[in-house]
Short mmCIF file of C-alpha atoms and ligand atoms in Angstrom, two decimals:
data_model
loop_
_atom_site.label_atom_id
_atom_site.label_comp_id
_atom_site.label_asym_id
_atom_site.label_seq_id
_atom_site.Cartn_x
_atom_site.Cartn_y
_atom_site.Cartn_z
CA MET V 5 0.00 0.00 0.00
CA VAL V 6 1.37 3.25 -1.16
CA PHE V 7 0.77 5.35 1.92
CA SER V 8 2.44 3.04 4.39
CA GLN V 9 5.54 3.04 2.20
CA GLY V 10 5.52 6.78 2.56
CA LEU V 11 4.94 6.56 6.28
CA ARG V 12 7.93 4.38 6.80
CA ALA V 13 10.10 7.22 5.66
CA ILE V 14 8.41 10.06 7.46
CA CYS V 15 10.55 12.21 9.66
CA THR V 16 11.28 15.75 10.66
CA LEU V 17 13.21 18.57 9.28
CA GLY V 18 13.82 22.16 9.96
CA VAL V 19 15.11 23.95 7.04
CA LEU V 20 16.36 26.67 5.07
CA LEU V 21 15.12 29.03 2.50
CA GLY V 22 15.99 32.56 1.65
CA GLY V 23 13.92 35.63 2.02
CA LEU V 24 14.00 35.72 5.82
CA SER V 25 15.35 39.22 5.88
CA GLY V 26 17.54 40.20 8.77
CA ARG V 27 17.49 36.70 10.23
CA ALA V 28 19.84 33.79 9.99
CA LEU V 29 18.53 30.92 7.92
CA ALA V 30 17.34 27.93 9.85
CA ALA V 31 19.70 24.99 9.71
CA THR V 32 18.90 22.07 7.47
CA SER V 33 18.34 18.86 9.42
CA TRP V 34 17.50 16.33 6.74
CA ILE V 35 18.71 15.11 3.40
CA VAL V 36 15.61 15.10 1.20
CA PRO V 37 16.20 13.36 -2.15
CA GLY V 38 14.67 15.14 -5.14
CA ALA V 39 13.81 18.34 -3.27
CA VAL V 40 15.39 21.67 -4.14
CA TRP V 41 18.50 21.95 -1.94
CA THR V 42 19.75 25.38 -1.02
CA ASP V 43 23.08 26.57 0.33
CA THR V 44 23.47 28.52 3.57
CA SER V 45 22.61 31.75 1.75
CA GLY V 46 19.35 30.28 0.44
CA THR V 47 20.49 29.86 -3.17
CA LYS V 48 19.83 26.58 -5.00
CA ILE V 49 22.92 24.37 -4.95
CA ASP V 50 24.44 24.11 -8.44
CA ALA V 51 26.94 21.22 -8.39
CA HIS V 52 25.96 18.44 -10.80
CA GLY V 53 27.82 15.25 -11.67
CA GLY V 54 29.84 15.93 -8.58
CA GLN V 55 31.52 14.34 -5.63
CA VAL V 56 32.02 14.98 -1.94
CA PHE V 57 35.63 14.97 -0.80
CA GLN V 58 36.42 14.72 2.91
CA THR V 59 39.48 16.11 4.63
CA GLY V 60 39.48 16.01 8.42
CA THR V 61 36.06 17.12 9.62
CA ASN V 62 35.34 19.14 6.47
CA PHE V 63 33.47 17.99 3.43
CA TYR V 64 33.83 19.67 0.05
CA TRP V 65 31.18 19.14 -2.59
CA VAL V 66 32.54 19.79 -6.06
CA GLY V 67 30.23 19.67 -9.05
CA ALA V 68 29.55 21.34 -12.37
CA ALA V 69 27.69 24.67 -12.20
CA TYR V 70 25.07 24.12 -14.90
CA GLY V 71 23.77 27.62 -14.21
CA ASP V 72 27.09 29.21 -15.19
CA ASN V 73 29.35 27.76 -17.92
CA THR V 74 29.65 24.45 -16.00
CA TYR V 75 32.53 25.81 -13.99
CA PRO V 76 33.61 23.42 -11.23
CA ASN V 77 31.71 24.76 -8.22
CA ILE V 78 32.64 24.14 -4.57
CA TYR V 79 30.53 24.02 -1.41
CA SER V 80 31.74 23.10 2.08
CA SER V 81 30.02 21.50 5.05
CA THR V 82 30.79 19.78 8.33
CA ASP V 83 27.51 17.81 8.49
CA LEU V 84 26.54 17.01 4.88
CA LEU V 85 23.35 19.05 5.44
CA ASN V 86 24.32 22.72 5.54
CA TRP V 87 26.47 23.73 2.58
CA GLU V 88 28.30 27.01 2.29
CA HIS V 89 29.15 28.20 -1.19
CA GLU V 90 32.93 28.59 -1.47
CA GLY V 91 32.80 29.73 -5.10
CA TYR V 92 34.12 28.31 -8.33
CA ALA V 93 37.28 26.20 -8.26
CA THR V 94 38.35 28.23 -11.29
CA THR V 95 36.68 30.29 -14.01
CA THR V 96 39.46 29.68 -16.52
CA VAL V 97 38.11 26.23 -17.48
CA PRO V 98 34.44 26.33 -18.51
CA TRP V 99 32.45 23.26 -19.66
CA MET V 100 34.11 20.91 -17.26
CA TYR V 101 31.77 18.00 -16.55
CA ARG V 102 31.71 15.64 -13.58
CA PRO V 103 34.63 17.15 -11.66
CA LYS V 104 36.14 14.96 -8.93
CA MET V 105 38.58 15.98 -6.21
CA PHE V 106 41.41 14.10 -4.54
CA GLN V 107 44.54 14.85 -2.57
CA SER V 108 48.12 13.96 -3.34
CA GLY V 109 51.48 15.13 -2.05
CA GLY V 110 49.91 17.87 0.07
CA ASN V 111 47.95 19.37 -2.81
CA TYR V 112 44.37 19.09 -4.01
CA TYR V 113 43.44 18.12 -7.53
CA ILE V 114 40.25 18.23 -9.52
CA TRP V 115 40.02 16.05 -12.59
CA GLY V 116 37.12 16.74 -14.91
CA GLN V 117 35.92 16.09 -18.40
CA VAL V 118 36.58 18.79 -20.98
CA ASN V 119 35.87 17.85 -24.61
CA ARG V 120 36.06 14.17 -23.64
CA ASP V 121 39.63 14.54 -22.41
CA VAL V 122 40.76 14.82 -18.82
CA GLN V 123 41.74 18.26 -17.58
CA ALA V 124 43.49 18.47 -14.23
CA LEU V 125 43.34 21.43 -11.83
CA LYS V 126 45.50 21.95 -8.76
CA SER V 127 45.31 24.01 -5.58
CA SER V 128 46.95 24.10 -2.16
CA THR V 129 43.48 24.22 -0.56
CA PRO V 130 40.30 22.24 -1.29
CA SER V 131 38.06 25.32 -1.02
CA GLY V 132 39.17 27.14 -4.15
CA GLY V 133 41.99 28.84 -6.03
CA PHE V 134 42.48 25.99 -8.49
CA SER V 135 44.63 26.53 -11.55
CA VAL V 136 45.16 24.51 -14.70
CA TYR V 137 47.62 21.66 -14.17
CA GLY V 138 49.08 20.21 -17.35
CA SER V 139 47.43 19.62 -20.71
CA PRO V 140 44.24 17.67 -21.38
CA PHE V 141 44.97 13.98 -21.80
CA THR V 142 43.41 10.73 -22.97
CA LEU V 143 43.41 7.34 -21.29
CA PRO V 144 46.29 4.90 -21.57
CA PRO V 145 47.01 2.46 -23.04
CA ASP V 146 44.81 3.05 -26.11
CA ALA V 147 44.48 6.85 -25.93
CA ARG V 148 40.77 6.50 -25.41
CA THR V 149 38.67 9.57 -24.89
CA TYR V 150 36.10 9.22 -22.19
CA SER V 151 33.20 10.63 -20.28
CA ASP V 152 31.60 10.35 -16.86
CA GLU V 153 34.61 9.98 -14.68
CA GLY V 154 34.72 9.05 -11.05
CA VAL V 155 37.55 8.78 -8.55
CA PHE V 156 37.92 5.94 -6.07
CA VAL V 157 40.50 5.92 -3.27
CA ASP V 158 41.35 2.44 -1.99
CA ASP V 159 42.00 1.56 1.67
CA ASP V 160 45.75 1.76 1.06
CA GLY V 161 45.41 5.34 -0.24
CA ASP V 162 45.91 4.47 -3.92
CA ALA V 163 43.58 6.47 -6.15
CA TYR V 164 41.87 5.24 -9.30
CA PHE V 165 40.17 7.02 -12.15
CA LEU V 166 36.90 5.45 -13.32
CA THR V 167 35.58 6.33 -16.75
CA SER V 168 33.23 5.41 -19.52
CA ALA V 169 35.90 5.08 -22.20
CA ASP V 170 35.20 5.71 -25.86
CA SER V 171 33.98 2.30 -26.82
CA ASN V 172 31.58 2.51 -23.86
CA ASN V 173 33.70 0.24 -21.71
CA ILE V 174 34.06 1.08 -18.09
CA GLN V 175 37.79 1.57 -17.67
CA VAL V 176 39.72 1.92 -14.41
CA ASN V 177 43.17 3.54 -14.45
CA GLN V 178 45.58 4.03 -11.60
CA ILE V 179 46.35 7.64 -10.69
CA ASN V 180 50.10 8.04 -10.18
CA GLY V 181 50.38 10.06 -6.98
CA GLY V 182 53.13 11.95 -5.25
CA SER V 183 54.25 15.47 -5.93
CA SER V 184 53.56 15.28 -9.67
CA ILE V 185 50.43 13.35 -10.47
CA SER V 186 49.55 11.68 -13.76
CA ILE V 187 47.25 9.07 -15.24
CA GLY V 188 48.66 5.58 -14.74
CA ASP V 189 48.11 2.09 -16.07
CA ARG V 190 44.75 0.65 -16.89
CA VAL V 191 43.82 -1.88 -14.22
CA ALA V 192 40.33 -2.89 -15.34
CA ASP V 193 38.24 -2.78 -18.47
CA LEU V 194 34.61 -3.84 -18.16
CA GLU V 195 32.86 -4.34 -21.46
CA GLY V 196 29.27 -3.26 -21.88
CA ASN V 197 27.26 -0.20 -22.65
CA TYR V 198 27.70 1.56 -19.33
CA GLU V 199 28.48 4.99 -17.98
CA ALA V 200 28.61 7.05 -14.79
CA PRO V 201 30.79 4.64 -12.79
CA GLY V 202 31.36 4.83 -9.05
CA MET V 203 33.07 2.41 -6.70
CA LEU V 204 33.02 1.33 -3.10
CA LYS V 205 34.83 -1.33 -1.12
CA SER V 206 33.36 -3.30 1.76
CA ASP V 207 34.73 -6.39 3.54
CA GLY V 208 37.49 -6.63 0.96
CA VAL V 209 35.05 -6.66 -1.97
CA TYR V 210 35.00 -3.98 -4.63
CA TYR V 211 31.62 -2.88 -5.97
CA LEU V 212 31.34 -1.02 -9.22
CA ILE V 213 28.15 0.98 -9.75
CA VAL V 214 27.20 1.91 -13.28
CA SER V 215 24.21 3.20 -15.22
CA SER V 216 22.91 2.39 -18.66
CA LYS V 217 23.27 5.02 -21.34
CA THR V 218 20.07 7.00 -21.66
CA GLY V 219 21.33 10.58 -21.78
CA TYR V 220 19.65 12.69 -19.14
CA ARG V 221 16.83 10.17 -18.68
CA PRO V 222 17.27 8.10 -15.55
CA ASN V 223 17.52 4.33 -15.83
CA PRO V 224 17.89 1.36 -13.57
CA ASN V 225 21.48 1.28 -12.37
CA LYS V 226 23.47 -1.82 -11.64
CA SER V 227 26.37 -3.04 -9.57
CA PHE V 228 29.17 -5.50 -10.26
CA TRP V 229 31.51 -6.96 -7.68
CA SER V 230 34.99 -8.41 -7.53
CA THR V 231 37.55 -9.28 -4.90
CA SER V 232 40.22 -7.65 -7.06
CA LEU V 233 40.22 -4.35 -8.90
CA THR V 234 41.55 -6.15 -11.93
CA GLY V 235 38.49 -8.41 -12.01
CA SER V 236 36.90 -10.57 -13.00
CA TRP V 237 33.67 -8.70 -12.27
CA SER V 238 30.48 -10.56 -11.40
CA GLY V 239 27.01 -9.18 -11.97
CA PRO V 240 25.20 -7.04 -12.71
CA SER V 241 22.53 -6.79 -10.05
CA ASP V 242 20.01 -4.04 -9.42
CA ILE V 243 20.68 -1.42 -6.77
CA ALA V 244 17.04 -0.30 -6.73
CA PRO V 245 13.74 -1.69 -8.00
CA GLU V 246 13.82 -1.34 -11.80
CA SER V 247 10.56 0.60 -11.96
CA THR V 248 12.01 3.44 -9.90
CA ASN V 249 14.82 4.17 -12.38
CA THR V 250 17.21 4.37 -9.44
CA TYR V 251 14.79 6.73 -7.71
CA ASN V 252 14.89 8.95 -10.74
CA SER V 253 18.63 9.45 -10.66
CA GLN V 254 22.00 8.61 -12.17
CA ASN V 255 25.06 7.73 -10.15
CA THR V 256 27.86 10.26 -9.77
CA ASN V 257 29.82 9.18 -6.70
CA GLU V 258 29.93 6.92 -3.66
CA LEU V 259 30.83 8.70 -0.43
CA LYS V 260 32.33 6.80 2.50
CA ILE V 261 31.60 7.95 6.04
CA THR V 262 33.94 6.08 8.38
CA GLY V 263 32.07 6.49 11.65
CA SER V 264 32.99 5.41 15.16
CA SER V 265 30.03 2.98 15.20
CA VAL V 266 29.60 2.04 11.58
CA THR V 267 30.92 2.77 8.11
CA THR V 268 28.18 4.17 5.91
CA TRP V 269 28.37 4.43 2.15
CA ILE V 270 26.24 7.06 0.47
CA TYR V 271 25.01 6.88 -3.08
CA MET V 272 25.18 10.33 -4.69
CA GLY V 273 22.98 10.61 -7.75
CA ASP V 274 21.86 13.36 -10.07
CA ASP V 275 18.15 13.83 -10.61
CA TRP V 276 18.72 15.40 -14.03
CA ASP V 277 15.95 17.43 -15.55
CA ALA V 278 15.13 16.49 -19.14
CA ASP V 279 17.36 19.22 -20.59
CA GLY V 280 20.34 18.90 -18.26
CA THR V 281 20.02 22.35 -16.68
CA ALA V 282 20.63 23.89 -13.26
CA ALA V 283 17.04 22.98 -12.37
CA ALA V 284 18.26 19.40 -11.81
CA ASN V 285 18.15 18.11 -8.24
CA TYR V 286 20.07 15.56 -6.20
CA VAL V 287 19.31 12.10 -4.83
CA TRP V 288 21.55 10.91 -2.03
CA LEU V 289 20.68 7.68 -0.27
CA PRO V 290 22.47 5.33 2.13
CA ILE V 291 23.54 2.04 0.58
CA SER V 292 22.83 -1.26 2.25
CA ILE V 293 25.51 -3.83 1.46
CA ASP V 294 24.76 -7.55 1.57
CA SER V 295 28.18 -9.12 1.84
CA GLY V 296 26.71 -12.62 1.43
CA SER V 297 25.04 -12.09 -1.92
CA HIS V 298 27.39 -9.23 -2.91
CA THR V 299 24.53 -6.91 -3.69
CA LEU V 300 23.96 -3.25 -3.00
CA THR V 301 20.53 -1.78 -2.26
CA LEU V 302 19.74 1.90 -1.99
CA GLN V 303 17.70 2.69 1.12
CA ASP V 304 14.72 4.69 -0.06
CA TYR V 305 14.17 7.36 2.58
CA ALA V 306 12.17 10.53 2.08
CA TYR V 307 14.08 12.27 4.88
CA TRP V 308 17.33 11.04 6.36
CA ARG V 309 20.69 12.11 7.68
CA VAL V 310 23.94 10.54 8.74
CA ASP V 311 25.88 11.41 11.88
CA VAL V 312 29.28 12.10 10.34
CA ASN V 313 31.03 11.12 13.59
CA THR V 314 29.33 7.80 14.29
CA GLY V 315 28.23 6.94 10.75
CA VAL V 316 24.72 6.19 12.02
CA VAL V 317 21.81 6.94 9.69
CA THR V 318 18.63 8.42 11.19
CA THR V 319 15.33 8.39 9.38
CA SER V 320 12.41 8.18 11.72
CA THR V 321 10.54 10.91 13.44
CA THR V 322 7.03 12.16 13.77
CA GLY V 323 4.75 14.46 11.90
CA LYS V 324 1.15 15.54 12.08
CA ARG V 325 -1.02 13.81 9.51
CA TYR V 326 -4.07 15.16 7.80
CA GLU V 327 -5.96 12.43 5.96
CA ALA V 328 -7.42 13.29 2.59
CA HIS V 329 -10.83 11.90 3.58
CA ASP V 330 -10.98 14.42 6.42
CA GLY V 331 -10.40 17.29 4.01
CA LEU V 332 -13.14 19.20 2.26
CA VAL V 333 -13.66 17.71 -1.20
CA MET V 334 -14.95 20.14 -3.79
CA ARG V 335 -15.92 19.35 -7.31
CA ARG V 336 -17.37 21.70 -9.89
CA GLY V 337 -21.11 21.06 -10.10
CA PHE V 338 -21.09 18.97 -6.93
CA GLU V 339 -20.30 21.55 -4.26
CA ASP V 340 -22.02 20.71 -0.98
CA SER V 341 -23.24 17.40 -2.36
CA PRO V 342 -23.68 14.94 0.55
CA ALA V 343 -23.56 12.03 -1.88
CA MET V 344 -20.13 13.10 -3.06
CA TYR V 345 -18.74 13.28 0.45
CA ALA V 346 -20.18 9.89 1.29
CA GLU V 347 -18.51 8.42 -1.76
CA HIS V 348 -15.16 9.87 -0.92
CA LYS V 349 -15.29 9.01 2.74
CA ARG V 350 -15.61 5.31 2.00
CA SER V 351 -11.84 5.10 1.78
CA GLN V 352 -8.99 6.96 3.33
CA ALA V 353 -7.85 8.39 0.01
CA VAL V 354 -9.66 10.81 -2.25
CA HIS V 355 -9.70 9.61 -5.84
CA ASN V 356 -10.27 11.26 -9.19
CA ILE V 357 -9.02 14.70 -8.28
CA ASP V 358 -8.85 16.55 -11.59
CA HIS V 359 -8.70 20.13 -12.84
CA GLU V 360 -12.24 20.73 -11.61
CA SER V 361 -11.87 19.35 -8.12
CA ASN V 362 -9.67 19.68 -5.07
CA VAL V 363 -9.25 18.81 -1.40
CA THR V 364 -8.90 21.52 1.25
CA PHE V 365 -7.34 21.05 4.66
CA THR V 366 -7.98 23.70 7.28
CA GLY V 367 -6.57 24.20 10.76
CA ILE V 368 -3.07 23.15 9.77
CA GLU V 369 -0.47 24.02 12.34
CA GLY V 370 2.58 25.87 11.17
CA THR V 371 5.71 27.28 12.77
CA GLY V 372 6.09 30.49 10.78
CA GLU V 373 9.37 29.09 9.41
CA PRO V 374 9.85 27.10 6.24
CA GLN V 375 9.03 23.50 7.08
CA TRP V 376 8.68 20.16 5.37
CA VAL V 377 5.30 18.87 4.34
CA SER V 378 4.97 15.43 2.77
CA ILE V 379 2.27 15.20 0.14
CA HIS V 380 1.18 11.61 -0.40
CA TYR V 381 -0.38 11.25 -3.82
CA THR V 382 -0.20 9.32 -7.06
CA VAL V 383 -1.28 10.34 -10.54
CA ASN V 384 -2.71 8.48 -13.52
CA ASN V 385 -0.22 9.89 -16.05
CA ALA V 386 2.68 12.13 -15.04
CA THR V 387 3.06 13.68 -18.48
CA ALA V 388 -0.60 14.68 -18.81
CA GLY V 389 -0.59 17.30 -16.07
CA GLU V 390 0.59 18.07 -12.59
CA ALA V 391 -0.54 18.69 -9.08
CA HIS V 392 -0.25 21.87 -7.06
CA VAL V 393 -1.04 23.14 -3.60
CA HIS V 394 -2.53 26.45 -2.61
CA VAL V 395 -0.97 27.52 0.69
CA ASN V 396 -3.10 30.22 2.30
CA GLY V 397 -4.11 31.22 -1.21
CA GLU V 398 -0.67 31.11 -2.87
CA LYS V 399 -0.42 28.56 -5.67
CA ILE V 400 2.70 26.40 -5.65
CA LYS V 401 3.52 23.81 -8.32
CA ILE V 402 4.71 20.71 -6.51
CA SER V 403 7.26 19.95 -9.26
CA ASP V 404 8.96 23.31 -8.60
CA LYS V 405 9.72 22.07 -5.09
CA ASN V 406 10.61 18.46 -5.75
CA SER V 407 11.38 16.64 -8.98
CA ARG V 408 9.76 13.49 -7.58
CA ALA V 409 6.36 15.11 -8.11
CA GLY V 410 4.02 12.71 -9.85
CA LYS V 411 6.61 9.91 -9.87
CA PHE V 412 6.71 8.81 -6.24
CA ALA V 413 3.97 8.34 -3.66
CA THR V 414 5.64 10.58 -1.08
CA VAL V 415 6.72 14.03 -2.17
CA PRO V 416 8.35 16.26 0.47
CA VAL V 417 7.99 19.98 -0.21
CA ASN V 418 9.38 22.84 1.79
CA LEU V 419 6.59 25.32 2.55
CA LYS V 420 6.24 28.44 4.62
CA LEU V 421 3.15 28.14 6.81
CA ARG V 422 1.91 30.83 9.18
CA LYS V 423 2.67 30.38 12.86
CA GLY V 424 -0.41 28.92 14.51
CA ALA V 425 -3.18 26.54 13.58
CA ASP V 426 -5.07 28.56 10.98
CA ASN V 427 -3.30 27.50 7.80
CA VAL V 428 -5.33 26.42 4.79
CA LEU V 429 -3.90 24.09 2.19
CA THR V 430 -5.72 23.01 -0.98
CA PHE V 431 -4.47 20.20 -3.20
CA GLY V 432 -5.53 20.42 -6.83
CA CYS V 433 -4.49 19.51 -10.37
CA ASP V 434 -3.89 21.10 -13.75
CA LYS V 435 -3.95 19.16 -16.96
CA ARG V 436 -1.28 19.99 -19.50
CA SER V 437 -3.64 20.67 -22.37
CA GLU V 438 -7.35 20.57 -23.07
CA ASN V 439 -7.33 17.01 -24.44
CA ASP V 440 -5.27 15.51 -21.67
CA HIS V 441 -6.76 13.33 -19.00
CA PHE V 442 -5.05 13.94 -15.69
CA GLU V 443 -6.16 12.98 -12.22
CA ALA V 444 -4.63 12.32 -8.84
CA ARG V 445 -5.39 10.13 -5.86
CA LEU V 446 -4.54 11.91 -2.64
CA GLU V 447 -3.86 9.92 0.52
CA GLY V 448 -3.10 12.82 2.78
CA ILE V 449 -0.50 15.30 3.86
CA GLU V 450 1.88 15.26 6.76
CA VAL V 451 3.43 18.30 8.36
CA ILE V 452 6.84 17.27 9.55
CA ASP V 453 7.92 18.35 13.05
CA ASP V 454 11.15 19.96 13.88
C1 NAG X 519 -11.58 24.03 -5.63
O1 NAG X 519 -12.52 23.48 -6.54
C2 NAG X 519 -13.72 24.22 -6.61
C3 NAG X 519 -14.67 23.46 -7.53
O2 NAG X 519 -14.10 23.27 -8.79
C4 NAG X 519 -13.44 25.63 -7.12
O3 NAG X 519 -14.61 26.38 -7.14
C5 NAG X 519 -12.41 26.30 -6.21
O4 NAG X 519 -12.01 27.54 -6.74
C6 NAG X 519 -11.17 25.43 -6.06
N1 NAG X 519 -10.26 26.00 -5.08
C7 NAG X 519 -8.97 26.20 -5.33
C8 NAG X 519 -8.17 26.84 -4.22
O5 NAG X 519 -8.45 25.90 -6.37
C1 NAG X 520 -0.11 10.31 -20.91
O1 NAG X 520 -0.35 11.62 -21.36
C2 NAG X 520 0.32 11.96 -22.56
C3 NAG X 520 0.08 13.43 -22.80
O2 NAG X 520 -1.32 13.67 -22.92
C4 NAG X 520 -0.18 11.08 -23.67
O3 NAG X 520 0.53 11.39 -24.84
C5 NAG X 520 0.02 9.64 -23.31
O4 NAG X 520 -0.55 8.81 -24.29
C6 NAG X 520 -0.62 9.33 -21.97
N1 NAG X 520 -0.27 7.97 -21.57
C7 NAG X 520 -1.22 7.10 -21.23
C8 NAG X 520 -0.72 5.75 -20.81
O5 NAG X 520 -2.40 7.37 -21.24
C1 NAG X 521 14.77 -1.42 -17.71
C2 NAG X 521 16.16 -1.07 -18.14
O1 NAG X 521 16.41 -0.05 -18.77
N1 NAG X 521 17.10 -1.91 -17.73
C3 NAG X 521 18.47 -1.72 -18.08
C4 NAG X 521 19.34 -1.76 -16.85
O2 NAG X 521 20.67 -1.69 -17.19
C5 NAG X 521 21.07 -2.76 -18.02
C6 NAG X 521 22.52 -2.64 -18.21
O3 NAG X 521 22.85 -1.41 -18.79
C7 NAG X 521 20.32 -2.74 -19.33
O4 NAG X 521 20.68 -3.85 -20.11
C8 NAG X 521 18.85 -2.80 -19.04
O5 NAG X 521 18.11 -2.65 -20.23
#
């Protein structure tokens, strides 16, 4: 049942958002896959195809700024929740895709894809000031061009460069470290039509995560495993149910949190929009590793966080639920119809909500600060229209707040409600064009505490 799946993942959050003049922004307490993530100044984070690099207690998120010439863009955080914009790594190298950072010989390097070659950047600090390091290069031994690189650092500190090389093979090359770094020997070459590789290692087993090639459309991703980097690689197996298209995302990096209690690996994916623009969002989820069957499974949480000291993932908390069948159902031509209410109150959900009908919830308690509200609904056809909410009269398209709108049964949106219990929220639908048939089934909404 759709709603209980949503419930499982319900939690709290206290977040963000700009426009609170003269006041510090509230801290972000949850990672919310698919939602619009903002930095500490309230601006949407623009770091796609990226990676999080840890040094000491600081995390640096480097990714391509799709809003500005795809410069490599850097954000920093100590908790993986609140990200401060450090600025561009450099503005001398535009159109650098999928930048990845690593450290060698006391310096920091970013390797990224420019015209299907590798361009290296170097800085003495991870937060910025990168300059061009050497000429663009291809991959040894066959001078392959490539795309979609990743970087994996093994337990012994050796770093590897993961790519989708020009014949679509996943290729792994050593990175020669020290004071002058360079691309090293090829250590693995996995045939198949794959891209966007990432790697993790657990209990001595290497896992290679790849996606199929579907451009900016998400697809079901896979993992392979091997006890040696040089192979042979077994698999593939799914990392998420096929129908979810990896929760609407494509892999970009696996982040290891070595906690005092547990080591947690985090899948970092891009929730690309159809055109590959800065409107794209991010899907980060903890990975569950089954060392018996050598399979990886993404843990599908609507709200979660990881304690970066202990490695422990938290997901559960409470919220106040408003069931759709307790809302006021209105339908053009049927206003105040007792028969209509009776029909809708037979089940918990309200069905057949279309462009001429809606469900209104009154008496919703708000904090006066931006807060998370989960909207639990499904639609008949996501391309035929979309759902919206009116919040105290202001119309908000759900897809502007979360790219999971219409695709998943739980859609967290960050809304500003008035302080007190007099908020009014109306759920309704718009069809895309006159001939479209679009309708939603609303289970309810849940105002998340924090
Ligand atoms: C809700 O639906 C009714 C009936 O179609 C309509 O009169 C009303 O304006 C709608 N309310 C909102 C907020 O869209
Ligand atoms: C979904 O809606 C689109 C746009 O109206 C339409 O082209 C498509 O055929 C619909 N799909 C189904 C399964 O009805
Ligand atoms: C449904 C679907 O697109 N599955 C794909 C998952 O990835 C494998 C490997 O790339 C493809 O062969 C499948 O078609």
